[in-house]
mmCIF file of C-alpha atoms in Angstrom:
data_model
loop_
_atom_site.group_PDB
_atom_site.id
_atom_site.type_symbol
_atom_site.label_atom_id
_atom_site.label_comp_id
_atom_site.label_asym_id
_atom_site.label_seq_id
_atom_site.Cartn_x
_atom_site.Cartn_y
_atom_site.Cartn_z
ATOM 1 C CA UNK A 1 -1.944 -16.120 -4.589
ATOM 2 C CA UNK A 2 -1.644 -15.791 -1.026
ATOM 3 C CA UNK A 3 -5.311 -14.167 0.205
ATOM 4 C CA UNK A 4 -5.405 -12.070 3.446
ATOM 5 C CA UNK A 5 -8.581 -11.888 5.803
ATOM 6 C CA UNK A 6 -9.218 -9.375 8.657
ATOM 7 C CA UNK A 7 -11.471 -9.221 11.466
ATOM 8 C CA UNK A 8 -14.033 -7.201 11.968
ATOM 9 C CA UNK A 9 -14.467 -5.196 8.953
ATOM 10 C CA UNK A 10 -15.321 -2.848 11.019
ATOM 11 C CA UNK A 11 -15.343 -1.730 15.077
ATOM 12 C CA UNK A 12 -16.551 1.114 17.167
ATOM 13 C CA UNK A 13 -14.709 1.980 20.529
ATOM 14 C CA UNK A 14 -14.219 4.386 22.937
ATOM 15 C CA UNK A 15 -10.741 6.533 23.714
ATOM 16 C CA UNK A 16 -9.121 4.703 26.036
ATOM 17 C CA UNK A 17 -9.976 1.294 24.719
ATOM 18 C CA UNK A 18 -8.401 -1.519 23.579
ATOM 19 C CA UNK A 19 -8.550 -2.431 19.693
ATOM 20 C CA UNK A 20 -7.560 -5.913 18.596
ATOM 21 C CA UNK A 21 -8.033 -6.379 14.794
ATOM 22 C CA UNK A 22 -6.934 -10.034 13.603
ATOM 23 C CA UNK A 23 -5.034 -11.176 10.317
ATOM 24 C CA UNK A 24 -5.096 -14.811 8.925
ATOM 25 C CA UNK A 25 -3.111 -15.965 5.882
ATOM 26 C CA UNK A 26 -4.154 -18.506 3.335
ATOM 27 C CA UNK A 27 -0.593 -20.162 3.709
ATOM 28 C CA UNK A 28 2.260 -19.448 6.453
ATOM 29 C CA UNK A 29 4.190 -16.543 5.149
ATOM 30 C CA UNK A 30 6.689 -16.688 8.690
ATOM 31 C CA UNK A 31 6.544 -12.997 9.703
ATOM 32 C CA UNK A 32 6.159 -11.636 5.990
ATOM 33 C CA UNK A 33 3.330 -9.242 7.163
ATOM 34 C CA UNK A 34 2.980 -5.482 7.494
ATOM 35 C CA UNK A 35 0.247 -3.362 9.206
ATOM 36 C CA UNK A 36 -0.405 0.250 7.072
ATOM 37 C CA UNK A 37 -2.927 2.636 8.629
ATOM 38 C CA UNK A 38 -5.280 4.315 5.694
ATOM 39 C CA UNK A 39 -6.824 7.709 6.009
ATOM 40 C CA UNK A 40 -8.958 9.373 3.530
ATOM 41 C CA UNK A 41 -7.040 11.585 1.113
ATOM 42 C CA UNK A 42 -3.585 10.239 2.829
ATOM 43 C CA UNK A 43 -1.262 8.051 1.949
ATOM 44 C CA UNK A 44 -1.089 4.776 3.671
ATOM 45 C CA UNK A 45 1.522 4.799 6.644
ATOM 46 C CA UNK A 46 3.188 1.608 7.641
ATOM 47 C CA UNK A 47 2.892 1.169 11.103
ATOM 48 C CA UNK A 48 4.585 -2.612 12.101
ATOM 49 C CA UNK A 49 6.676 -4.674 10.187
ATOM 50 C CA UNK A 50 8.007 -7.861 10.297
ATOM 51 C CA UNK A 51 4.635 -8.680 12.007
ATOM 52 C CA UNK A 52 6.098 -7.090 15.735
ATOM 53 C CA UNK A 53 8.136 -4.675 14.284
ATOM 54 C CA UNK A 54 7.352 -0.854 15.277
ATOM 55 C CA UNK A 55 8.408 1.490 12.655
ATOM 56 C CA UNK A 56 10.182 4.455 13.915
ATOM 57 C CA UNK A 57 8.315 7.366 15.118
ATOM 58 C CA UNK A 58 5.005 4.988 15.496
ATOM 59 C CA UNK A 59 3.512 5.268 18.859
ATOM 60 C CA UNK A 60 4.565 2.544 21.183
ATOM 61 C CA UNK A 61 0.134 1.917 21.469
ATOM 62 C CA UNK A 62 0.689 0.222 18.537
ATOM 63 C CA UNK A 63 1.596 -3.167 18.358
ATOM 64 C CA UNK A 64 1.748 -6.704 16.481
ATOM 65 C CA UNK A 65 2.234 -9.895 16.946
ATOM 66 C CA UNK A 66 1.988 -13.638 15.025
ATOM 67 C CA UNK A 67 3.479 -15.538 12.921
ATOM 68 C CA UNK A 68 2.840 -18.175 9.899
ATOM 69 C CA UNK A 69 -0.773 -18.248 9.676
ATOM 70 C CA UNK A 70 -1.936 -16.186 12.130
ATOM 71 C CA UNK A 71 -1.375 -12.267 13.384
ATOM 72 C CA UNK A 72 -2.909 -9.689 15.505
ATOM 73 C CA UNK A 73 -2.711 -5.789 15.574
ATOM 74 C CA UNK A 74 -3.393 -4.065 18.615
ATOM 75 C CA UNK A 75 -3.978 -0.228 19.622
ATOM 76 C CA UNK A 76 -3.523 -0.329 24.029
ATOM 77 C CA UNK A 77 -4.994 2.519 24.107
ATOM 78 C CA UNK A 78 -7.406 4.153 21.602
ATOM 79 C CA UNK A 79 -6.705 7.532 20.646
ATOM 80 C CA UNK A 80 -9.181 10.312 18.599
ATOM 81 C CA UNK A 81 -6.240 10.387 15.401
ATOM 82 C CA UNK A 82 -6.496 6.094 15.191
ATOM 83 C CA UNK A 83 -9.680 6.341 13.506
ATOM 84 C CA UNK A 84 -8.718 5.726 10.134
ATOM 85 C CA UNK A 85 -8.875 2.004 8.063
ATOM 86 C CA UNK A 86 -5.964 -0.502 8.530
ATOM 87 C CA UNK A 87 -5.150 -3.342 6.559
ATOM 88 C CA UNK A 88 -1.840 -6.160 6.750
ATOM 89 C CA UNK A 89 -0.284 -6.956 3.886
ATOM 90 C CA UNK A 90 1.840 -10.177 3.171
ATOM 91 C CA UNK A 91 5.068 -9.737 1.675
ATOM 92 C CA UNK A 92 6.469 -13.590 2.111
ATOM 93 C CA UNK A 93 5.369 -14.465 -1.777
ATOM 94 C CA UNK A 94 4.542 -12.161 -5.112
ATOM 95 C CA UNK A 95 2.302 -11.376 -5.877
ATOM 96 C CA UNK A 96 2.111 -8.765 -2.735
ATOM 97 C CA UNK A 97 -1.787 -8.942 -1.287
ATOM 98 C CA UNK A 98 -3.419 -6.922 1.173
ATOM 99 C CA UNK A 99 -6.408 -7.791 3.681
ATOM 100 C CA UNK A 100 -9.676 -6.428 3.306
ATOM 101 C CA UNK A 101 -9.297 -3.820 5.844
ATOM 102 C CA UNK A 102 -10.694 -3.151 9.534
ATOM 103 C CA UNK A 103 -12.465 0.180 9.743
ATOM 104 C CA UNK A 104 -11.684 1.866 13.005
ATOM 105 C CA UNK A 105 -14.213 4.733 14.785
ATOM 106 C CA UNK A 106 -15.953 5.988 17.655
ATOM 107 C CA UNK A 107 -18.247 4.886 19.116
ATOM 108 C CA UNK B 1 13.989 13.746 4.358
ATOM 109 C CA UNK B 2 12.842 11.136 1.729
ATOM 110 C CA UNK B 3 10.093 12.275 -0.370
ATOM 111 C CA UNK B 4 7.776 10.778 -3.409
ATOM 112 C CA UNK B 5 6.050 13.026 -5.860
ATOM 113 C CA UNK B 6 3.889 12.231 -7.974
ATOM 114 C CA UNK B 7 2.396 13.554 -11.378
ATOM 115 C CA UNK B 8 -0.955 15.499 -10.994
ATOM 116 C CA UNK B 9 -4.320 14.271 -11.935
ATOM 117 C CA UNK B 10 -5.273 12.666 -14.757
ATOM 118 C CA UNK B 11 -8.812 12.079 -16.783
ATOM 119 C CA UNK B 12 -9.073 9.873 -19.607
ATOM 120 C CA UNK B 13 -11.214 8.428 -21.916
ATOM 121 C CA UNK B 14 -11.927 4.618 -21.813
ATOM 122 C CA UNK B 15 -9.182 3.055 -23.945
ATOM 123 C CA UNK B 16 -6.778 5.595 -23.516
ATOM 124 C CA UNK B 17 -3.253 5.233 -21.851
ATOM 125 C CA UNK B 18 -2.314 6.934 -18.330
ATOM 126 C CA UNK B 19 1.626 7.471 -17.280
ATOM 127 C CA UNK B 20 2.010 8.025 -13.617
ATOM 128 C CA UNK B 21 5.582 9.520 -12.697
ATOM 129 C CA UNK B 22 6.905 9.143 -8.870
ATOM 130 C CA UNK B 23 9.903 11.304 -7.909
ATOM 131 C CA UNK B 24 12.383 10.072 -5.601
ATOM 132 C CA UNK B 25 14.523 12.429 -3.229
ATOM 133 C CA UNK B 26 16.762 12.096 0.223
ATOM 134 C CA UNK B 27 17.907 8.769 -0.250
ATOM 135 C CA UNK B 28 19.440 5.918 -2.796
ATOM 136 C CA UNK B 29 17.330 5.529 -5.532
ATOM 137 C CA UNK B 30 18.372 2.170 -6.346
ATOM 138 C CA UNK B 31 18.798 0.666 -2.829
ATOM 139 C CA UNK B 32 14.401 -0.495 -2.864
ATOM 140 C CA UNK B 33 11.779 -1.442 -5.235
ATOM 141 C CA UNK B 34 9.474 0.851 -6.644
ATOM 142 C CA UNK B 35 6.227 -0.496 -6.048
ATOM 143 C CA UNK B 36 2.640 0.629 -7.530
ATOM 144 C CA UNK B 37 -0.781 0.436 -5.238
ATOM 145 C CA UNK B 38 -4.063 1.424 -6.394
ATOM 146 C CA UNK B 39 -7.143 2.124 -4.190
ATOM 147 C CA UNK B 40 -10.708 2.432 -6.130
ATOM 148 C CA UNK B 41 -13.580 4.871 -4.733
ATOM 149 C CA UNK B 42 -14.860 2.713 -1.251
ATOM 150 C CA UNK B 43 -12.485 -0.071 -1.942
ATOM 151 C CA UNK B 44 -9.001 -1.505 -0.520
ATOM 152 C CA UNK B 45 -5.637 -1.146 -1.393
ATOM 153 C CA UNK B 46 -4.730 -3.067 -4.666
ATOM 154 C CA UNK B 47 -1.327 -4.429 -5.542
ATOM 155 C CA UNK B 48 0.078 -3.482 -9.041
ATOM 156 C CA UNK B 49 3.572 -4.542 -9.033
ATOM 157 C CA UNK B 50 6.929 -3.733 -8.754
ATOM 158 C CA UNK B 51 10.039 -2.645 -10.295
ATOM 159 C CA UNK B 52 13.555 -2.767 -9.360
ATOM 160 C CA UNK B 53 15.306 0.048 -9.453
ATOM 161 C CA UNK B 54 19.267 -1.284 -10.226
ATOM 162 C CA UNK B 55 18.155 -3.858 -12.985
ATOM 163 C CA UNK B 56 14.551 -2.708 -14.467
ATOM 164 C CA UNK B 57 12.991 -5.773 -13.872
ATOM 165 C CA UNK B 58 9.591 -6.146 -13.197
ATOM 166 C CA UNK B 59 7.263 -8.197 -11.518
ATOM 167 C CA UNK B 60 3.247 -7.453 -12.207
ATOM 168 C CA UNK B 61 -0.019 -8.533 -10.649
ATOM 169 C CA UNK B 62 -1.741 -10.900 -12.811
ATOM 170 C CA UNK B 63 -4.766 -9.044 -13.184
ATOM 171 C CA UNK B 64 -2.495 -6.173 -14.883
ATOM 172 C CA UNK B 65 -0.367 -8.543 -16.893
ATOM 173 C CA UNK B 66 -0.616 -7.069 -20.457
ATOM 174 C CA UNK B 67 -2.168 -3.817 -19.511
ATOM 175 C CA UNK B 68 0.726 -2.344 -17.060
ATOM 176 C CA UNK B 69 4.445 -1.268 -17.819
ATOM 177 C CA UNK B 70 6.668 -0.302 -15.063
ATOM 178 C CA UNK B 71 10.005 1.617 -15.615
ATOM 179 C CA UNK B 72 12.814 3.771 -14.000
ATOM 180 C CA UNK B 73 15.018 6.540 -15.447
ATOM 181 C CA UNK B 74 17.831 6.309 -12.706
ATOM 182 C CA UNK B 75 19.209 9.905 -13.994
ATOM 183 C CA UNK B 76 16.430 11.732 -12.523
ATOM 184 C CA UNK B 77 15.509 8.871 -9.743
ATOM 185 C CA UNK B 78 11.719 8.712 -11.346
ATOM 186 C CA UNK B 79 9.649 5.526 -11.212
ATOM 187 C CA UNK B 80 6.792 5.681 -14.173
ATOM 188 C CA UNK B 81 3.775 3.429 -14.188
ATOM 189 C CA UNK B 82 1.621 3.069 -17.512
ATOM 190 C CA UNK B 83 -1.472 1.423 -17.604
ATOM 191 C CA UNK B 84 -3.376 1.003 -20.610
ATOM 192 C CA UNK B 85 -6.355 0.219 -22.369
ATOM 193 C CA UNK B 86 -7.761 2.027 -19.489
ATOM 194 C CA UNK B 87 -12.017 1.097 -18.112
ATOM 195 C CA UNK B 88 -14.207 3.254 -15.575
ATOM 196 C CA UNK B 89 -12.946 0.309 -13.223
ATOM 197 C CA UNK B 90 -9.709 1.716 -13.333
ATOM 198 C CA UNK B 91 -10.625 5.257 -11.630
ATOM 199 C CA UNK B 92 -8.811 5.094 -8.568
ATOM 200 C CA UNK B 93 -6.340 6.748 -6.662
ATOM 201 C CA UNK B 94 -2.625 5.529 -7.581
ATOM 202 C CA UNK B 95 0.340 4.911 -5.048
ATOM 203 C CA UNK B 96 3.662 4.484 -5.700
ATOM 204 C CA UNK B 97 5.869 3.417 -2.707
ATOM 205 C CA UNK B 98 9.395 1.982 -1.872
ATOM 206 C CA UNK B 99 12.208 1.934 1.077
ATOM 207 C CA UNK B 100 11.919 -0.779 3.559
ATOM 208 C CA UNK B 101 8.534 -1.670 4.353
ATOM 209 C CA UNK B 102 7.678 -0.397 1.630
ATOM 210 C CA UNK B 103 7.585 2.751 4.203
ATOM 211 C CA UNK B 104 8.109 5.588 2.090
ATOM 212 C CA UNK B 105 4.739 6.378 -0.077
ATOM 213 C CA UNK B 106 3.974 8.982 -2.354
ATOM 214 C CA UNK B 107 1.064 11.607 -2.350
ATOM 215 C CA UNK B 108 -1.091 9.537 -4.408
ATOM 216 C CA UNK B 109 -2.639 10.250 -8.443
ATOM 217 C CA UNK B 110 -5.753 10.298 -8.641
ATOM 218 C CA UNK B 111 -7.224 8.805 -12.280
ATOM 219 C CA UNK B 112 -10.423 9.290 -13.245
ATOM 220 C CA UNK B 113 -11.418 7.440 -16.623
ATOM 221 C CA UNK B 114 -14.824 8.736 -18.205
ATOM 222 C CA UNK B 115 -16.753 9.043 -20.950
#
């Protein structure tokens, strides 16, 4: 299986800041990778696939970039409704695996 | 627009059976994969498996291999997950998603299992 890490597991920011959160695959998976942002009680909401690409209706502060290996997520500017857990997921081989998670809050 | 339902809540008894049902509407039922996503109480999202839609055939985490069944009934565009043999380790909340991405998700099913 193809594992996923993430780091942090965790940050604290301030509105207005910049949030990098960083994805690293156990094998290259090309640009096999989603980013899904988890809230409590909510269902996750995919954010970027393809690794860079923005799903419709997704805030252009969102973004992602990487490929084979190695991928970043990045919020330009930190908002009060991005607090909430994300996590990438690989698609390139089944089974399907997740990352850990980054937790996202204030500060 | 395209929405997933789900089946309501569920508590069982350890070694029971749970059947989660996901209803598709507002697009082709059989154009994506039906895929199944658990998260447990304080943990991360959990790949199940998947099923496709057009032919029925599965593909299943290891971990659930044995334990999980994952079927369609294309006449009413519903996606089922079964998971058997059920522990306390298997209270969670239960996803099913599909469309490109997976982007479309549904509400979520919460399963408790308890003595």
């Amino acid at each position: 299986d193809i594992q996923m890490t993430q780091s942090p597991s965790s940050l604290s920011a301030s509105v207005g800041d910049r949030v990098t959160i960083t994805c690293r695959a156990s094998q290259g998976i090309s640009n096999s990778l989603n980013w899904y942002q988890k809230k409590p009680e909510k269902a996750p909401t995919l954010l970027i696939s393809d690794a860079s690409r923005l799903e419709t209706g997704v805030p252009p502060r969102f973004s992602g970039s990487g490929s084979g290996t190695d991928f970043t997520f990045t919020i330009s500017s930190l908002q009060p409704e991005d607090v909430a857990t994300y996590y990438c997921q690989q698609y390139d081989a089944l089974p399907v695996t997740f990352g850990p998670g980054t937790k996202v809050d204030f500060k | 627009q395209v929405q997933l339902v789900q089946s309501g809540t569920e508590v069982k008894k350890p070694g029971a059976s749970v059947k989660v049902s996901c209803k598709a509407s507002g697009y082709t039922f059989t154009n994506y994969f039906f895929h199944w996503v658990r998260q447990a109480p304080g943990q991360g999202l959990e790949w199940m498996g998947r099923i496709n839609p057009n032919s029925g055939g599965t593909n299943y985490a290891q971990k659930f291999q044995g334990r999980v069944t994952m079927t369609r009934d294309t006449s009413i565009t519903t996606a089922y997950m079964e998971l058997s043999r059920l522990r306390s380790d298997d209270t969670a909340v239960y996803y099913c998603a599909s469309g490109s991405g997976p982007g479309y998700w549904g509400q979520g099913t919460l399963v408790t299992v308890s003595s």
